[in-house]
GROMACS .gro file of N, CA and C in nm:
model
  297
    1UNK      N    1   5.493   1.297  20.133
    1UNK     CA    2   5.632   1.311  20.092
    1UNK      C    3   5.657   1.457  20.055
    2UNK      N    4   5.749   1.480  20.082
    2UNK     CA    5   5.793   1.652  20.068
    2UNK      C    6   5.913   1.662  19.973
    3UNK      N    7   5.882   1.799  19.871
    3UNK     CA    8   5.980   1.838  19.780
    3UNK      C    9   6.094   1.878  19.852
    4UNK      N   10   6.188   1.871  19.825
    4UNK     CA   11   6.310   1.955  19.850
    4UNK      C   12   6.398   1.989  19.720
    5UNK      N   13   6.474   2.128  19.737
    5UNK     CA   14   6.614   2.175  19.621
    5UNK      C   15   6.705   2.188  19.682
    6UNK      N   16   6.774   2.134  19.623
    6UNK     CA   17   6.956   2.142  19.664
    6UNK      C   18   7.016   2.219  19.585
    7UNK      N   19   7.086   2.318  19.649
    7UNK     CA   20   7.162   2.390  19.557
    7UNK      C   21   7.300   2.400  19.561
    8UNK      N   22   7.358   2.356  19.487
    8UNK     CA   23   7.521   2.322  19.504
    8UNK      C   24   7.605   2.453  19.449
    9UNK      N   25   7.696   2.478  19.498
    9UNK     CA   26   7.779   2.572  19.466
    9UNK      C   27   7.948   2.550  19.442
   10UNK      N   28   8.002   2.517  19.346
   10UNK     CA   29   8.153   2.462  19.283
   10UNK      C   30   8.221   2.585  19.342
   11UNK      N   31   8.357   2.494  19.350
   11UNK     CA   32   8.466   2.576  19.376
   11UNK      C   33   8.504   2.563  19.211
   12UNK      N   34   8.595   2.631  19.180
   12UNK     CA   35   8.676   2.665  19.013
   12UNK      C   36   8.749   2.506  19.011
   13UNK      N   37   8.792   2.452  19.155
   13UNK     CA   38   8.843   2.337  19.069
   13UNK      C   39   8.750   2.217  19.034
   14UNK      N   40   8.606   2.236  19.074
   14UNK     CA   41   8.525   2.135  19.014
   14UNK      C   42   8.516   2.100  18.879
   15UNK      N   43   8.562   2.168  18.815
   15UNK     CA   44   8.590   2.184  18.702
   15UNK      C   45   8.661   2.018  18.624
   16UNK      N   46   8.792   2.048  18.738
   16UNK     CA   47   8.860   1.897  18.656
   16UNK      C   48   8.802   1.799  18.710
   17UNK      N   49   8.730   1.799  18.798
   17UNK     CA   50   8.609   1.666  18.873
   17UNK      C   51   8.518   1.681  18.752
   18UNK      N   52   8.413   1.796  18.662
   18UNK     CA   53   8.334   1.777  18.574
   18UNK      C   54   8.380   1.698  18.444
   19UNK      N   55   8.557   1.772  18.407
   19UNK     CA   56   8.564   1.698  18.334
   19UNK      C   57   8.659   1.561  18.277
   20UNK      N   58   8.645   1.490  18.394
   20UNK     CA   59   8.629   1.327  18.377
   20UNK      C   60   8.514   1.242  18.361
   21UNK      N   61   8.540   1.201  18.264
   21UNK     CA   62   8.419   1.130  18.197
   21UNK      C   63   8.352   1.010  18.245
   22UNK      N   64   8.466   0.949  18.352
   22UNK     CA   65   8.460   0.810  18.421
   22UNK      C   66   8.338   0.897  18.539
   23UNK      N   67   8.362   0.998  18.636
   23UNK     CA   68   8.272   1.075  18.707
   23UNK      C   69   8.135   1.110  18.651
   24UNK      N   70   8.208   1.154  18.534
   24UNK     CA   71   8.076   1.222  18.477
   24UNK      C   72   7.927   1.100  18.461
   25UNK      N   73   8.019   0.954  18.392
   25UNK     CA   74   7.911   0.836  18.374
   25UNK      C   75   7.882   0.755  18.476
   26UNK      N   76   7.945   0.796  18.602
   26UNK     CA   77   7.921   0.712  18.773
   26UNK      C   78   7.786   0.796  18.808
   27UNK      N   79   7.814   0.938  18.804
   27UNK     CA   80   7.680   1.087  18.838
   27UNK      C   81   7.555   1.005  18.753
   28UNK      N   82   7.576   1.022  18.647
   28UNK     CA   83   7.412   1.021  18.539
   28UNK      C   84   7.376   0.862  18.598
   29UNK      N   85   7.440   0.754  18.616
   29UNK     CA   86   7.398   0.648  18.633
   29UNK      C   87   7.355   0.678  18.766
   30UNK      N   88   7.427   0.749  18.889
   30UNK     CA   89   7.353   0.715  19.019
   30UNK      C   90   7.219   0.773  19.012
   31UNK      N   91   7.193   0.883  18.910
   31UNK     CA   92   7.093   0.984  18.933
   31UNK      C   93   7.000   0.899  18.864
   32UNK      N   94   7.024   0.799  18.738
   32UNK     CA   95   6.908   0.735  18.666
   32UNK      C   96   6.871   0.637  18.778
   33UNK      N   97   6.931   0.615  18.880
   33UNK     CA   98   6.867   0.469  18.959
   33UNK      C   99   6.840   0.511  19.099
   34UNK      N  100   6.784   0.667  19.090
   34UNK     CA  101   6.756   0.723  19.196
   34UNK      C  102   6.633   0.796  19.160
   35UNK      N  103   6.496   0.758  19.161
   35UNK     CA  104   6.383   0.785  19.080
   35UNK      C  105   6.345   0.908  19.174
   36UNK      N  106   6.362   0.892  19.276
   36UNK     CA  107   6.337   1.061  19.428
   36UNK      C  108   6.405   1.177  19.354
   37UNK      N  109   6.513   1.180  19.259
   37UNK     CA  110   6.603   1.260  19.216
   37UNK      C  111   6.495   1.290  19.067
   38UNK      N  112   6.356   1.408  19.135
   38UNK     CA  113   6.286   1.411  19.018
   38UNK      C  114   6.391   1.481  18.852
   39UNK      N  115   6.444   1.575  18.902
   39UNK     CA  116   6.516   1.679  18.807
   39UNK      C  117   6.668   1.770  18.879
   40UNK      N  118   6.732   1.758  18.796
   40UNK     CA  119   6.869   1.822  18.841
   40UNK      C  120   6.932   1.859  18.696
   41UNK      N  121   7.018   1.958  18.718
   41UNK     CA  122   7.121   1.991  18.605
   41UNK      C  123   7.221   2.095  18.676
   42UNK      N  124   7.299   2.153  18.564
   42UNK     CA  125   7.433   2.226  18.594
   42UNK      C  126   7.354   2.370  18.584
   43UNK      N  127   7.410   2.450  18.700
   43UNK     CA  128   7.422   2.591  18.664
   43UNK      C  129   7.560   2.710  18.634
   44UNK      N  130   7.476   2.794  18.522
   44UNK     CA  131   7.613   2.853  18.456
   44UNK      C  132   7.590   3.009  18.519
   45UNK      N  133   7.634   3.107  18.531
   45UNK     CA  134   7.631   3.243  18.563
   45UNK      C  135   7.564   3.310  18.430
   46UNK      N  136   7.624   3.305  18.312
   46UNK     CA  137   7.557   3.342  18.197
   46UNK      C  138   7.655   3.166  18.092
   47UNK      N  139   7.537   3.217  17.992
   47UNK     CA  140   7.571   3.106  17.891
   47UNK      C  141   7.638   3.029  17.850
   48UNK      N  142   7.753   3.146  17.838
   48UNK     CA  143   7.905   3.171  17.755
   48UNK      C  144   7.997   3.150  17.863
   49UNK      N  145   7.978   3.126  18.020
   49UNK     CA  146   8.052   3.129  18.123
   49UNK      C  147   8.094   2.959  18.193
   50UNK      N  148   8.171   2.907  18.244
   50UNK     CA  149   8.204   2.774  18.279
   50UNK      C  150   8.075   2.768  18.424
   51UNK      N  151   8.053   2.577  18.450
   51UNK     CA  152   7.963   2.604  18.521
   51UNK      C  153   8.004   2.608  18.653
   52UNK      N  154   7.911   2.665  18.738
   52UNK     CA  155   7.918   2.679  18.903
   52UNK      C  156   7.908   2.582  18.966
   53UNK      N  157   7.804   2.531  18.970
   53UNK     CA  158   7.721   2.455  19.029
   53UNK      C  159   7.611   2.426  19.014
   54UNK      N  160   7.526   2.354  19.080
   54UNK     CA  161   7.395   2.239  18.994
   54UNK      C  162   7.279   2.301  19.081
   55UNK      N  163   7.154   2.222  19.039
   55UNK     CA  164   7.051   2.187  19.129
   55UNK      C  165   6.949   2.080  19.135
   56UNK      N  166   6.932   2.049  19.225
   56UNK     CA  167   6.832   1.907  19.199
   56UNK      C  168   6.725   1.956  19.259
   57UNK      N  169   6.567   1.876  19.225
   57UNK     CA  170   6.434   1.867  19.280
   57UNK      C  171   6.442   1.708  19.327
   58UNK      N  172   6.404   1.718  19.427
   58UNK     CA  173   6.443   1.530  19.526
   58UNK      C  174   6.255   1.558  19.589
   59UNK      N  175   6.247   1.438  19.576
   59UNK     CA  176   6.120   1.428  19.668
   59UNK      C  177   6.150   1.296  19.770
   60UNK      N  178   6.143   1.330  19.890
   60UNK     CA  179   6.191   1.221  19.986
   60UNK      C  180   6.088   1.291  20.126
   61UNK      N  181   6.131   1.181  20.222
   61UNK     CA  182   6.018   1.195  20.376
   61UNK      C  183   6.104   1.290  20.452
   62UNK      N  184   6.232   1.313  20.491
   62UNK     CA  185   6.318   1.358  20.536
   62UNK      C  186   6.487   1.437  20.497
   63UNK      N  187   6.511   1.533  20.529
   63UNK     CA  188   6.633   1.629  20.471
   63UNK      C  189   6.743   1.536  20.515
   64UNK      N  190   6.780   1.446  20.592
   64UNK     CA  191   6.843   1.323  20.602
   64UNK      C  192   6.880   1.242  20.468
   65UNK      N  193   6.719   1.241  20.418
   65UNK     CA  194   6.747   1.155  20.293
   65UNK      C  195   6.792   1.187  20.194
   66UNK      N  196   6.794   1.354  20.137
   66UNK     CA  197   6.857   1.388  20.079
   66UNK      C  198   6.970   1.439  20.083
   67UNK      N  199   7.031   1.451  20.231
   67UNK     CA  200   7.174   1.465  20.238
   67UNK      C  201   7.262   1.371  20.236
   68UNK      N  202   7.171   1.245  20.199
   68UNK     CA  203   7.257   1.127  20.189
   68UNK      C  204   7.265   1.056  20.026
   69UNK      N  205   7.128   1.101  19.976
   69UNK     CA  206   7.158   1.129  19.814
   69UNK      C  207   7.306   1.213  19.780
   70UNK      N  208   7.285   1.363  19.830
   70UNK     CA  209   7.367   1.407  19.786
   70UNK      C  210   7.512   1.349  19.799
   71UNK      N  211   7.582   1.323  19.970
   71UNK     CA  212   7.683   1.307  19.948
   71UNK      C  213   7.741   1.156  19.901
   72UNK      N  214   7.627   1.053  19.868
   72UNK     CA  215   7.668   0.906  19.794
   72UNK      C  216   7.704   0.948  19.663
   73UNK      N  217   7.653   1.037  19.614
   73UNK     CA  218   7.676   1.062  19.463
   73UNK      C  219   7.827   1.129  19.410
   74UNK      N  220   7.849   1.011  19.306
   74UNK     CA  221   8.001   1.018  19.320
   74UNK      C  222   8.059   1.166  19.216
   75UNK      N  223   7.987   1.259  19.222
   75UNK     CA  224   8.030   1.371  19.190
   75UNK      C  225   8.052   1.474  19.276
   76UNK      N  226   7.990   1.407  19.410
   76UNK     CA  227   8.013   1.520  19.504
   76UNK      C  228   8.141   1.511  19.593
   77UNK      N  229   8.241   1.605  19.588
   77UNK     CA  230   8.322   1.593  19.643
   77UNK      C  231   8.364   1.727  19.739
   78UNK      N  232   8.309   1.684  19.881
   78UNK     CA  233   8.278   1.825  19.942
   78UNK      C  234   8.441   1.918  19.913
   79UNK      N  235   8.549   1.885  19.962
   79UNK     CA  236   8.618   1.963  19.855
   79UNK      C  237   8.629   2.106  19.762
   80UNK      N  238   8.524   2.033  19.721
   80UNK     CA  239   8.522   2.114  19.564
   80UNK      C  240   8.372   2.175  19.595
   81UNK      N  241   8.267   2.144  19.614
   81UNK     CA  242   8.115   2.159  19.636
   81UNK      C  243   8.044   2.141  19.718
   82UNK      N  244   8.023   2.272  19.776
   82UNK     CA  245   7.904   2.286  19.903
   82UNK      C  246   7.748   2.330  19.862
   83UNK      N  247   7.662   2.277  19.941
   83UNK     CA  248   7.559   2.263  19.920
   83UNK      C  249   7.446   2.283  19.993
   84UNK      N  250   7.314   2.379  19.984
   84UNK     CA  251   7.210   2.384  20.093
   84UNK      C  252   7.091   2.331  19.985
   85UNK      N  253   7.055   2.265  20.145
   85UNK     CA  254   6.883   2.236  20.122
   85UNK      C  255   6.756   2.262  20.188
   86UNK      N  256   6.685   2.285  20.082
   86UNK     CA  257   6.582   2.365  20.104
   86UNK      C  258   6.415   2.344  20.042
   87UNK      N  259   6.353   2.290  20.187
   87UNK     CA  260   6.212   2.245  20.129
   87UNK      C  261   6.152   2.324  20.036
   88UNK      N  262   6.088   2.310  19.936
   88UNK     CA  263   6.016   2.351  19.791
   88UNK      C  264   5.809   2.379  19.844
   89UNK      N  265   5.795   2.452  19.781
   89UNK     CA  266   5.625   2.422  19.789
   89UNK      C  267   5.637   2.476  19.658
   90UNK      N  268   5.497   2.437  19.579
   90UNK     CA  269   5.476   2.472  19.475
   90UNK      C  270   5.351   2.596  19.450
   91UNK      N  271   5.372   2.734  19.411
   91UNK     CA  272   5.285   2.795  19.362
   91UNK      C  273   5.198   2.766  19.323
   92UNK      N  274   5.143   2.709  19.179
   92UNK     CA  275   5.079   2.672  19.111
   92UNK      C  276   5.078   2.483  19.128
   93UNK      N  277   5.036   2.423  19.268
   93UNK     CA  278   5.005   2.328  19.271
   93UNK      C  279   4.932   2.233  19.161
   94UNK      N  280   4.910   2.258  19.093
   94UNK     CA  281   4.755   2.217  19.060
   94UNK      C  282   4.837   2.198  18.848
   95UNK      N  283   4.938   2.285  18.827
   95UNK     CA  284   4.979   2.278  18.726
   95UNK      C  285   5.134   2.185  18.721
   96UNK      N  286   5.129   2.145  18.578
   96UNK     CA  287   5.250   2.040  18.558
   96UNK      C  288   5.308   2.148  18.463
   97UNK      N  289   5.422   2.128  18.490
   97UNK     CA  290   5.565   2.194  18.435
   97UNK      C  291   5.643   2.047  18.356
   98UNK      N  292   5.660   2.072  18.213
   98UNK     CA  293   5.748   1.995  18.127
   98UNK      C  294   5.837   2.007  18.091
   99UNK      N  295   5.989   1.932  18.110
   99UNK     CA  296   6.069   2.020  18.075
   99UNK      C  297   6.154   1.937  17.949
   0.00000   0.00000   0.00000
């Protein structure tokens, strides 16, 4: 099975898609019952700045499968958020990262 990252990139109006709360609790639930969806979160430009866009770590057999994660998930609304993916290898195989 092979890693892959997705990296999503928001338009400014993702914004009012982030903040509905009905979206926001459809996202965390699809992602809790999607165990391939090892790690994902929001990315900001700096701290203090609104966010861009996300990224996930998916482990699946095929880039198929995660382009079909991505666009079932009811936060994605191409619209607003485009997205590339891109197989992962790990440097330090051999070590676990906690986050």
């Amino acid at each position: 099975m092979a890693r892959w990252v997705v990296i999503f990139e928001d338009t400014p109006q993702m914004l009012g898609v982030r903040a509905r709360q009905d979206l926001r609790d459809a996202h965390v639930s699809y992602a809790k019952n999607h165990p391939e969806l090892l790690i994902g979160g929001d990315l900001k430009p700096e701290i203090d700045r609104d966010f861009c866009g996300a990224l996930w770590v998916v482990k699946a057999e095929t880039k198929t499968e995660v382009e079909q994660l991505v666009i079932n998930d009811p936060f994605y609304f191409s619209e607003y958020r485009s997205y590339q993916i891109y197989t992962w290898g790990k440097l330090l195989e051999d070590q676990t990262a906690v986050l």
